[in-house]
PDB file of C-alpha atoms and ligand atoms in Angstrom:
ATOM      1  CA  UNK A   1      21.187  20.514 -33.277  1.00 88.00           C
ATOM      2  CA  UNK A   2      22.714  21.076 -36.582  1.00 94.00           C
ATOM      3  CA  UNK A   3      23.227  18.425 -39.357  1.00 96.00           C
ATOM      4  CA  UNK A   4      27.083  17.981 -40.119  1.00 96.00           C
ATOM      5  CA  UNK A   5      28.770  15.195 -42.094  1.00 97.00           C
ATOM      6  CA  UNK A   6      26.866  12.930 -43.854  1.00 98.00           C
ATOM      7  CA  UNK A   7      27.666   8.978 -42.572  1.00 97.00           C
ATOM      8  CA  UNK A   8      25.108   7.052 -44.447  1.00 95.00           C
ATOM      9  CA  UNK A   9      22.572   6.743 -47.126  1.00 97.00           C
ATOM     10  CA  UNK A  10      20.504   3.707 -47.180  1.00 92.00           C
ATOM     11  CA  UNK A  11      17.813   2.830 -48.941  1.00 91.00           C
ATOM     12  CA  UNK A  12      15.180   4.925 -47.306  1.00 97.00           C
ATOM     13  CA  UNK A  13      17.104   7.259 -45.045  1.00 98.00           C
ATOM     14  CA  UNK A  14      20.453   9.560 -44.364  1.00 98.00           C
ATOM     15  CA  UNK A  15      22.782   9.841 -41.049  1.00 98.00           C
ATOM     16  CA  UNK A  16      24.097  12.850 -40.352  1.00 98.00           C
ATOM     17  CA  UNK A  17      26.891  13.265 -37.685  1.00 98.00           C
ATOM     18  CA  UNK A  18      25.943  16.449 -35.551  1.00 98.00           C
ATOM     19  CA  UNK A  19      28.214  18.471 -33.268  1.00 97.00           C
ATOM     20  CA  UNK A  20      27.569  15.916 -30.528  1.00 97.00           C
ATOM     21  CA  UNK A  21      29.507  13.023 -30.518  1.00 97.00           C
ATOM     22  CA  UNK A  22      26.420  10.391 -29.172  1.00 97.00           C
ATOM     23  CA  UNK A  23      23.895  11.954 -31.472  1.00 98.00           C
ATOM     24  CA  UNK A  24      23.009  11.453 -35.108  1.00 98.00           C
ATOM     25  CA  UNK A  25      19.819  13.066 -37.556  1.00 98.00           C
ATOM     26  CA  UNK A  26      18.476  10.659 -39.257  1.00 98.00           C
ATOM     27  CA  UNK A  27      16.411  11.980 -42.228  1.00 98.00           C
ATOM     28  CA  UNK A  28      13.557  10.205 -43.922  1.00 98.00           C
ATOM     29  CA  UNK A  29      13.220   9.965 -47.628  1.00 98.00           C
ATOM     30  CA  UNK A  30      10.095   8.950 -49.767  1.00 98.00           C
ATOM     31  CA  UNK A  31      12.481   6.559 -51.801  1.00 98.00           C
ATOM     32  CA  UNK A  32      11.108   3.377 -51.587  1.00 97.00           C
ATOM     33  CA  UNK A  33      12.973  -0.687 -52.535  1.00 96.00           C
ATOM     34  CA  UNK A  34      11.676  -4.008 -52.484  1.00 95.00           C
ATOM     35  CA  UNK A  35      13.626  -7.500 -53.122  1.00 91.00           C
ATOM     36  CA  UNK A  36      16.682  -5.898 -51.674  1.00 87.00           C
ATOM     37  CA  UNK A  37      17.141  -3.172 -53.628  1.00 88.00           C
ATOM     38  CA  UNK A  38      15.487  -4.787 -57.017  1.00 93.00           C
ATOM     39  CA  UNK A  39      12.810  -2.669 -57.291  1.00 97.00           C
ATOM     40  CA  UNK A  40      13.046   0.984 -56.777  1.00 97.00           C
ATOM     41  CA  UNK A  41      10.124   3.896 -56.526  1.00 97.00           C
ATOM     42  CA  UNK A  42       8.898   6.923 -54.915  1.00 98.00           C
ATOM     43  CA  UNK A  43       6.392   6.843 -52.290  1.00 98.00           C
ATOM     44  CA  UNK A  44       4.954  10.564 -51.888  1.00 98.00           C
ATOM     45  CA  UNK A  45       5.071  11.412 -48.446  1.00 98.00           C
ATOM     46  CA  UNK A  46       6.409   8.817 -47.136  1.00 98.00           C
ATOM     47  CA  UNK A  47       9.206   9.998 -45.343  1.00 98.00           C
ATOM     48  CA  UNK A  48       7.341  12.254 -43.280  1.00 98.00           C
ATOM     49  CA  UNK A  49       4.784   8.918 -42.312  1.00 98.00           C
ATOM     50  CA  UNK A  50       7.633   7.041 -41.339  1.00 98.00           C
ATOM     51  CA  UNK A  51       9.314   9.898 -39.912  1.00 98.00           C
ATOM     52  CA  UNK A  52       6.534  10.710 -37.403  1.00 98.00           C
ATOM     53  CA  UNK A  53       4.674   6.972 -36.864  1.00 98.00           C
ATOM     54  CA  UNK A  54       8.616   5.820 -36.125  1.00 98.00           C
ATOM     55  CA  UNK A  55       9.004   8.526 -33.288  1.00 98.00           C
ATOM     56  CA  UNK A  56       5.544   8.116 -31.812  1.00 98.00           C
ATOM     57  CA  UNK A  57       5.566   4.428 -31.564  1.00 98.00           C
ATOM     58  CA  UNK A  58       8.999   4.521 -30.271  1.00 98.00           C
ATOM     59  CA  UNK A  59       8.313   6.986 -27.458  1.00 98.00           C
ATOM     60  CA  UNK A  60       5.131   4.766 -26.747  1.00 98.00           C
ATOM     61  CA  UNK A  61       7.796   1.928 -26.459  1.00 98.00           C
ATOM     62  CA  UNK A  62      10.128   3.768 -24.125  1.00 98.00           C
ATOM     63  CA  UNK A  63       6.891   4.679 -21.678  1.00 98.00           C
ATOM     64  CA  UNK A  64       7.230   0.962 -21.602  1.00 98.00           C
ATOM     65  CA  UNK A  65       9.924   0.715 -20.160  1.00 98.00           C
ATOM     66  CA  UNK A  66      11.985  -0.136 -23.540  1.00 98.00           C
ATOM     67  CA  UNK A  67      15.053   1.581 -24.528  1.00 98.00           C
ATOM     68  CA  UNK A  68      14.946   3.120 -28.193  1.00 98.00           C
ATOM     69  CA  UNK A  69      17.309   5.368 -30.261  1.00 98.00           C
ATOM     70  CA  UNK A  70      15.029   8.226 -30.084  1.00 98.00           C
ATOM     71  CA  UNK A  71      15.541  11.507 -28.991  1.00 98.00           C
ATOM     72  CA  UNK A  72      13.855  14.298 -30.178  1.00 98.00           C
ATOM     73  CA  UNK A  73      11.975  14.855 -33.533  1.00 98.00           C
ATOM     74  CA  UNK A  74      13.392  17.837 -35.256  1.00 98.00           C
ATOM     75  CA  UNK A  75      10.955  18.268 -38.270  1.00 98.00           C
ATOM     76  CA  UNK A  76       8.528  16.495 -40.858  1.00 98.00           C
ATOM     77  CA  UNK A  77      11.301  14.646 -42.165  1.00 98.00           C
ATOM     78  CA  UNK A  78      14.061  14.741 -39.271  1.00 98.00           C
ATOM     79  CA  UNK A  79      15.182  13.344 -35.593  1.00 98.00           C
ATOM     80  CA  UNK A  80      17.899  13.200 -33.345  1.00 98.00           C
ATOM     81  CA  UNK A  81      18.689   9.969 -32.136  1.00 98.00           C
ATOM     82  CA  UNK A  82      21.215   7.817 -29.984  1.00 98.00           C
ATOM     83  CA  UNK A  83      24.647   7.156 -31.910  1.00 98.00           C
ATOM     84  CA  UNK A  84      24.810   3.270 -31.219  1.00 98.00           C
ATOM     85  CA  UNK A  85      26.559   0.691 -33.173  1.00 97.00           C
ATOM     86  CA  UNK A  86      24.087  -1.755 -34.973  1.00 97.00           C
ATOM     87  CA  UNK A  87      24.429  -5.367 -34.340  1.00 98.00           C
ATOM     88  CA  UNK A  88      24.448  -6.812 -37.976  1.00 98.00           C
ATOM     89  CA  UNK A  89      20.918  -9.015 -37.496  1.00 98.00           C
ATOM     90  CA  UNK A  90      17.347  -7.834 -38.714  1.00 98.00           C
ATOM     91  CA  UNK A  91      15.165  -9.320 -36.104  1.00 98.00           C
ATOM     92  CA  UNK A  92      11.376 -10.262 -37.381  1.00 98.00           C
ATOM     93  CA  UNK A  93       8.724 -11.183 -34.816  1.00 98.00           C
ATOM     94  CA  UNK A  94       5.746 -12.923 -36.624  1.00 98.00           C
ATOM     95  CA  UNK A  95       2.128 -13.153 -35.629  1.00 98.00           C
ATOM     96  CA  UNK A  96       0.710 -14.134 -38.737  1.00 98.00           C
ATOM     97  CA  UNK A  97       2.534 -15.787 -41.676  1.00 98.00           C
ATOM     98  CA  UNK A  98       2.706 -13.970 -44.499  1.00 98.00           C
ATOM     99  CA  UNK A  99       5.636 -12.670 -46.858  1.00 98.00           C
ATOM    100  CA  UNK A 100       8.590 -14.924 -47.275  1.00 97.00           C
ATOM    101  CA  UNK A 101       7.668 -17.182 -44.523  1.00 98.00           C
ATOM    102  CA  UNK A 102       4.468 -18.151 -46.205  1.00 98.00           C
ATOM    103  CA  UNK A 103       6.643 -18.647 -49.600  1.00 97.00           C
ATOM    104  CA  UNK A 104       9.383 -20.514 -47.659  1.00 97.00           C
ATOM    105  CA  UNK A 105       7.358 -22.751 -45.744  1.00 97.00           C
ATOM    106  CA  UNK A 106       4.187 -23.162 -47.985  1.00 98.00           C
ATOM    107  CA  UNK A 107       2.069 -21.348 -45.056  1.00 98.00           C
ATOM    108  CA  UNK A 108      -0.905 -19.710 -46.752  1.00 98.00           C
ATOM    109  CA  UNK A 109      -0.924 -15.923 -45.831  1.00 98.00           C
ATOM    110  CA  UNK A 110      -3.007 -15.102 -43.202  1.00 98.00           C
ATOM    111  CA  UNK A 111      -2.726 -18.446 -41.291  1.00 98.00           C
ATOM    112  CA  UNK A 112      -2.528 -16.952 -37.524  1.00 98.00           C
ATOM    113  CA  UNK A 113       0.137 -18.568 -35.291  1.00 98.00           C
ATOM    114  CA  UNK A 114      -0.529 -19.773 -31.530  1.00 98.00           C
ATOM    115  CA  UNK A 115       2.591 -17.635 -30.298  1.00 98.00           C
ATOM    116  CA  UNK A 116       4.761 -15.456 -31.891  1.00 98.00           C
ATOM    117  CA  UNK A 117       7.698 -16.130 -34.035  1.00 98.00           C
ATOM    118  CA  UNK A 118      11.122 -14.840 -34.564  1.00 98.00           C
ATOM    119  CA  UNK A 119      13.758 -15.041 -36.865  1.00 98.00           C
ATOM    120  CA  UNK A 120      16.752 -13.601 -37.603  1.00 98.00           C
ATOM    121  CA  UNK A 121      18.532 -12.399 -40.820  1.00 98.00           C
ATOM    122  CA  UNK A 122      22.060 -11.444 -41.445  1.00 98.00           C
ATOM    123  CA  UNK A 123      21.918  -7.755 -42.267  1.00 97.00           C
ATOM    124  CA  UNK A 124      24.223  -7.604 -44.688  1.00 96.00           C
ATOM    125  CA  UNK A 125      22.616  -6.516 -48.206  1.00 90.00           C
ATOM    126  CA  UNK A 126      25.151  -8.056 -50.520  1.00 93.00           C
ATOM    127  CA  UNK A 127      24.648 -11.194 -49.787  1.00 96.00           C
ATOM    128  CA  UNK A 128      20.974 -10.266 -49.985  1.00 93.00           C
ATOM    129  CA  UNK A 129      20.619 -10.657 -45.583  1.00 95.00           C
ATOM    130  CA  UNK A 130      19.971 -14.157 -45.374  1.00 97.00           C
ATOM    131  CA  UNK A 131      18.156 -16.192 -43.206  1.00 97.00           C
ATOM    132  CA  UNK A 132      20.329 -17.508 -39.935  1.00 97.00           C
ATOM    133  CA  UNK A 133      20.129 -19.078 -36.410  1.00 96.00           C
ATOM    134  CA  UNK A 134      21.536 -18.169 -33.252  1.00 94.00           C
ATOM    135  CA  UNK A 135      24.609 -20.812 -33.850  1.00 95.00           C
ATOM    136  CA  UNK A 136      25.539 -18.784 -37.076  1.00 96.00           C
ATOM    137  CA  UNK A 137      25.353 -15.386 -35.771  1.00 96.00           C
ATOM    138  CA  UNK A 138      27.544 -16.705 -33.100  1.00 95.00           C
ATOM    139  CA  UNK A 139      30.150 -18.313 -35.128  1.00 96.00           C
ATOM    140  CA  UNK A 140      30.166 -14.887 -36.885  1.00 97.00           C
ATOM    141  CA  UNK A 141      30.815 -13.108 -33.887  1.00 97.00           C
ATOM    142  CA  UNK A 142      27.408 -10.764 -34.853  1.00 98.00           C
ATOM    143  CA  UNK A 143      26.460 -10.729 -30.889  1.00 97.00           C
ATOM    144  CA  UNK A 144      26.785 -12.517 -27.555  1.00 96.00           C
ATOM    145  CA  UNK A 145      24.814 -15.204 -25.611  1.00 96.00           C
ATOM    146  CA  UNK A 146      23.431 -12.536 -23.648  1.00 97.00           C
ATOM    147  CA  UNK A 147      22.656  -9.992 -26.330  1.00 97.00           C
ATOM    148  CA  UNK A 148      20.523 -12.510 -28.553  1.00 97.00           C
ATOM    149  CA  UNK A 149      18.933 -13.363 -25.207  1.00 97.00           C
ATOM    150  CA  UNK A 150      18.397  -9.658 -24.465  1.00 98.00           C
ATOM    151  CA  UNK A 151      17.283  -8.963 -28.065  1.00 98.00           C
ATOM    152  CA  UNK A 152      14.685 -11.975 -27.983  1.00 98.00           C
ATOM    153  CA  UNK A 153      13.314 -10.997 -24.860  1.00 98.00           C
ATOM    154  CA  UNK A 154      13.115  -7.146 -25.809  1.00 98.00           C
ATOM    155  CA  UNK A 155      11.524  -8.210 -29.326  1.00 98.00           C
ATOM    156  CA  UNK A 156       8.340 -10.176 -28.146  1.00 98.00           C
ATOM    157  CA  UNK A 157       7.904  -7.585 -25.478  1.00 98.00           C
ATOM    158  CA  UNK A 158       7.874  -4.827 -28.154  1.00 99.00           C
ATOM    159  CA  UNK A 159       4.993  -7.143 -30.379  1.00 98.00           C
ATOM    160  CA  UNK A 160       3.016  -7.392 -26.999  1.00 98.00           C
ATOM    161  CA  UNK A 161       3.071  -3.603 -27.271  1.00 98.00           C
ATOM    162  CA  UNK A 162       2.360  -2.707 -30.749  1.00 98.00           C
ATOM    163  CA  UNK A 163       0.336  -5.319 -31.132  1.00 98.00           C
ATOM    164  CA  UNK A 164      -2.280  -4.149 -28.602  1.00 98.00           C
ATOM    165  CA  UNK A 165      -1.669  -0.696 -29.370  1.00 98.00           C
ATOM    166  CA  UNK A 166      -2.261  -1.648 -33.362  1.00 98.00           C
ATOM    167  CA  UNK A 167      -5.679  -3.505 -32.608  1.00 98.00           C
ATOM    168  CA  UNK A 168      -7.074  -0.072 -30.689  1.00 98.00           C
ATOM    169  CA  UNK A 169      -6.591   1.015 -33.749  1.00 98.00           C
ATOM    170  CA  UNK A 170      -8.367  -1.202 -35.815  1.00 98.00           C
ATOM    171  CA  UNK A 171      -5.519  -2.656 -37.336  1.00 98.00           C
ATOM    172  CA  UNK A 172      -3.697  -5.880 -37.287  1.00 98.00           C
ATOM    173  CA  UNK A 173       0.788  -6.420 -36.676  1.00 99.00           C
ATOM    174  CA  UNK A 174       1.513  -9.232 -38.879  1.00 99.00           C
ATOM    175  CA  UNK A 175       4.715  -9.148 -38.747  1.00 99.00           C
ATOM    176  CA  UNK A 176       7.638  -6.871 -38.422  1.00 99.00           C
ATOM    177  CA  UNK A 177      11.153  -6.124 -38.372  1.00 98.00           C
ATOM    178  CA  UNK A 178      13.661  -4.797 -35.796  1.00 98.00           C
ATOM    179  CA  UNK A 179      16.879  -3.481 -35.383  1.00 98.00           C
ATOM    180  CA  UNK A 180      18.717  -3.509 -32.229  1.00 98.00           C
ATOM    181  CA  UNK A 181      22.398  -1.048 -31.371  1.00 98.00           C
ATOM    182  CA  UNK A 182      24.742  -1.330 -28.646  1.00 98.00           C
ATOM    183  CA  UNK A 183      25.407   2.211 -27.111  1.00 98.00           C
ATOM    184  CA  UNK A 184      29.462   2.755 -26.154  1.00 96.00           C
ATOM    185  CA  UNK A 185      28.879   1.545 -22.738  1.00 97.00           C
ATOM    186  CA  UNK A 186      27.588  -1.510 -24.560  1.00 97.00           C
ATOM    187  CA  UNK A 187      23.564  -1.338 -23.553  1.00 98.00           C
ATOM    188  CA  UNK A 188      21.441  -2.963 -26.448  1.00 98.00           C
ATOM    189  CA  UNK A 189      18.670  -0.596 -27.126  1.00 98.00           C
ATOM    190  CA  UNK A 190      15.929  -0.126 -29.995  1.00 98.00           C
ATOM    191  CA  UNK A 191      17.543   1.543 -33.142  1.00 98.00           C
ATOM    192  CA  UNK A 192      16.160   2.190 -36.898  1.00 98.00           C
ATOM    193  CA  UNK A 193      12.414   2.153 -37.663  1.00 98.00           C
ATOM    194  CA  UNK A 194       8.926   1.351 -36.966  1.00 98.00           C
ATOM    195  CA  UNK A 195       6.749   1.931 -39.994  1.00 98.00           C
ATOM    196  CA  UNK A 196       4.897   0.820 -42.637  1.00 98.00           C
ATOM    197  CA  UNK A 197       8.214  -0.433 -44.478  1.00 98.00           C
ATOM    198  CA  UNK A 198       9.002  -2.377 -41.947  1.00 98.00           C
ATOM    199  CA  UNK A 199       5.975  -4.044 -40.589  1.00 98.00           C
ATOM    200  CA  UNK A 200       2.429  -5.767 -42.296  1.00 98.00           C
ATOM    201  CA  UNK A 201      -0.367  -4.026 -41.347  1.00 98.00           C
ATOM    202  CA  UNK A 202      -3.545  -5.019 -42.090  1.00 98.00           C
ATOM    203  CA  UNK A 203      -6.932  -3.320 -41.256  1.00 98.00           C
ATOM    204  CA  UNK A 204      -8.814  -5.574 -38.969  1.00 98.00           C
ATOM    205  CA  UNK A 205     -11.883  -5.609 -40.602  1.00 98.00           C
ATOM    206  CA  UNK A 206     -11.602  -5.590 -44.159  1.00 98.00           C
ATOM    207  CA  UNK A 207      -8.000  -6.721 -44.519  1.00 98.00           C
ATOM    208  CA  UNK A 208      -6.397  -4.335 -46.716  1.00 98.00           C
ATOM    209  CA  UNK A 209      -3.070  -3.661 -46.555  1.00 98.00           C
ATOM    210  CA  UNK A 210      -1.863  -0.369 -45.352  1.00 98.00           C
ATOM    211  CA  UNK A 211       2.039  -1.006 -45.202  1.00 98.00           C
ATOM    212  CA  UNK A 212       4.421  -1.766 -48.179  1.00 98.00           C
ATOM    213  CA  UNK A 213       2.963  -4.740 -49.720  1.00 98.00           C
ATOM    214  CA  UNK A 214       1.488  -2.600 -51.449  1.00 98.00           C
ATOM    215  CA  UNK A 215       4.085  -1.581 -53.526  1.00 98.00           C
ATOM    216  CA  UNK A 216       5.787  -4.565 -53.250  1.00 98.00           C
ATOM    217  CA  UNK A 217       2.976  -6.183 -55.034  1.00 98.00           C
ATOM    218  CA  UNK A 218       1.610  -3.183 -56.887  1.00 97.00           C
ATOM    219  CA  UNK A 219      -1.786  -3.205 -55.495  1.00 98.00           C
ATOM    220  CA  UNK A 220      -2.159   0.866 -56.168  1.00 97.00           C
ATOM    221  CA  UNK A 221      -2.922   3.021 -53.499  1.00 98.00           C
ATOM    222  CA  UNK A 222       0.415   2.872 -51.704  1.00 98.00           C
ATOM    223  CA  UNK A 223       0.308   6.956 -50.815  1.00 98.00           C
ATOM    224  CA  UNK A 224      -3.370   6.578 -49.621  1.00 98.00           C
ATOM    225  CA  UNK A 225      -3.070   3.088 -47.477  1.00 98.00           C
ATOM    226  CA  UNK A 226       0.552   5.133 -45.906  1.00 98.00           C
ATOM    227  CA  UNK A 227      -2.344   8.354 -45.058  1.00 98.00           C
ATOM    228  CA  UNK A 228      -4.485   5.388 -43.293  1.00 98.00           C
ATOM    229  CA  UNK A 229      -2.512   4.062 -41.284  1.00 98.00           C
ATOM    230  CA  UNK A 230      -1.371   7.669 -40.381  1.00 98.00           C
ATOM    231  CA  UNK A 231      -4.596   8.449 -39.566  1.00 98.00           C
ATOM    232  CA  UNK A 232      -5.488   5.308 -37.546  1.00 98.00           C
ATOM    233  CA  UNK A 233      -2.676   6.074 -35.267  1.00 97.00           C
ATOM    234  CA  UNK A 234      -2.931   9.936 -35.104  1.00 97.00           C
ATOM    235  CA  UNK A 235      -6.803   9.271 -33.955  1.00 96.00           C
ATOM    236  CA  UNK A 236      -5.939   7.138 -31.560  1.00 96.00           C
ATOM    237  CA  UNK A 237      -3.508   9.697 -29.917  1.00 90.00           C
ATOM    238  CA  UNK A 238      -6.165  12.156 -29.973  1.00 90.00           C
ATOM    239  CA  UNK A 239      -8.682   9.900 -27.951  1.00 81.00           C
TER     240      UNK A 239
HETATM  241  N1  UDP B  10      11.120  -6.459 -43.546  1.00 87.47           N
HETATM  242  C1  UDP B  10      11.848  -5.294 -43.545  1.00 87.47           C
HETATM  243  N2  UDP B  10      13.049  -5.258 -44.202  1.00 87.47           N
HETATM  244  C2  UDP B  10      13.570  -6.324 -44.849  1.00 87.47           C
HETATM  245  C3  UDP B  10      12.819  -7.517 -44.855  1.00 87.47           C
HETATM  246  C4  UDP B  10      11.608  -7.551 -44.192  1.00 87.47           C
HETATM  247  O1  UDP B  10      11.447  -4.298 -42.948  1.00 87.47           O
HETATM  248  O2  UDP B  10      14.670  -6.221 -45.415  1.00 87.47           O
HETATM  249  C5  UDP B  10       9.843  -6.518 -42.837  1.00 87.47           C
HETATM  250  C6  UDP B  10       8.661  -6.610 -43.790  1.00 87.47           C
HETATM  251  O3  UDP B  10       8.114  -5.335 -44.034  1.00 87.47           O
HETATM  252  C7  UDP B  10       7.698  -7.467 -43.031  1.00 87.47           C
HETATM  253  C8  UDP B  10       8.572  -8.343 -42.120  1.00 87.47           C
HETATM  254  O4  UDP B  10       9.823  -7.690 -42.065  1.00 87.47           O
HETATM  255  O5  UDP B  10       6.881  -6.664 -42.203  1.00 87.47           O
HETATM  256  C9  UDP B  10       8.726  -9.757 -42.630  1.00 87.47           C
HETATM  257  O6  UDP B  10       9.159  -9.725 -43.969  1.00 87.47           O
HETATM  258  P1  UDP B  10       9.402 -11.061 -44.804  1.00 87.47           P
HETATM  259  O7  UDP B  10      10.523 -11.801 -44.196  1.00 87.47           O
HETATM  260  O8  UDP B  10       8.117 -11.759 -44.953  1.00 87.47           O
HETATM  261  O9  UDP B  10       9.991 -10.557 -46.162  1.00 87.47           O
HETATM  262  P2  UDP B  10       9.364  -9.959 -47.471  1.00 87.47           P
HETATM  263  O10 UDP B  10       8.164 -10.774 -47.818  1.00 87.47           O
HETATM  264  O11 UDP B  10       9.062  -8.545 -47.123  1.00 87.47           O
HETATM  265  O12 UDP B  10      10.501 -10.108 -48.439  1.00 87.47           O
END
């Protein structure tokens, strides 16, 4: 499969159209933002991390029994994946508080919850994706009855999954975030990432941070906690 014209560049990644119509490359870049777009740096190596934890946890998700976007990892930096049409929400499943719930709510970080907790953002970066509930994204036409209730269902089952698969690893799934597309025929399926951009990960034992806090919040060792985690999960294939 051949990259064509390219659809996208975000933050972190570009789209590529390819010479099939349902299929996209998506490569990974080691450009890395916080506070929506605020902060900007380079995280060396990252891509290829992101690249390759994204695929494997996604396939791991789809021996589930969930459908994802992926297809077929090309390269280091490269994969084919399902053309779908995002729906415009960034789903985040918490098990821990930490982040902006812990700022929003006055939760210290690290205070565990008895079940898991979701919210939903407005994926729309110029208004800086805020915070909404089900009645807004429904007055805003963003999805259906039925696809929030698919989404909701399909996001704890995915935290059941990564969050066992995570603590055979030795390391903890604070939190995330998820992005769901609609394929033509209208099926809602797993789309985007699964990294350390988009989720808290925190070793189990000594809890360090091996995700993006750490540039976030310029705790050093960004490259080397992305390597961890990389490790952790590689090693646990290998078992
Ligand atoms: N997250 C993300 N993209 C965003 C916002 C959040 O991937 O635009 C992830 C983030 O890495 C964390 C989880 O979602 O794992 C919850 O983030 P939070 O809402 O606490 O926001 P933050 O503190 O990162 O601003």
């Amino acid at each position: 499969m051949k990259k064509l014209k390219l659809l996208y560049e975000g933050k972190a990644k570009k789209v590529y159209q390819t010479e099939m119509a349902q299929r996209l490359i998506v490569e990974y870049k080691d450009d890395a933002t916080a506070f929506n777009g605020l902060k900007k740096g380079t995280i060396v190596g990252k891509g290829i991390i992101n690249n390759k934890m994204s695929n494997r946890l996604m396939q791991r998700l789809e021996d589930a029994g969930i459908p994802t976007h992926f297809v077929t990892e090309l390269n280091d930096r490269e994969t084919v994946v399902q053309r779908v049409s995002i729906v415009p929400l960034e789903v985040i499943v918490r098990n821990i508080a930490a982040g902006s719930f812990s700022m929003r709510y006055g939760v210290e970080e690290g205070t565990v919850f008895e079940q898991p907790t979701i919210e939903f953002s407005y994926k729309n970066d110029s208004l800086g994706d805020p915070l909404l509930n089900m009645d807004h994204a429904k007055a805003l036409k963003l999805a259906t009855d039925a696809e929030i209730a698919t989404i909701r269902t399909m996001a704890l089952r995915i935290n059941e999954i990564l969050k066992s698969f995570w603590a055979e690893c030795g390391v903890t799934l604070v939190d995330f975030k998820l992005e769901f597309g609609r394929l033509s025929d209208g099926t809602i399926i797993l789309a985007d990432e699964i990294s350390p951009d988009t989720c808290r990960l925190w070793d189990a034992k000594t809890g360090d941070k091996l995700d993006k806090d750490r540039f976030r919040r310029d705790l050093g060792g960004v490259e080397d906690a992305y390597a961890e985690i990389m490790r952790r999960l590689v090693s646990h294939d290998e078992k």
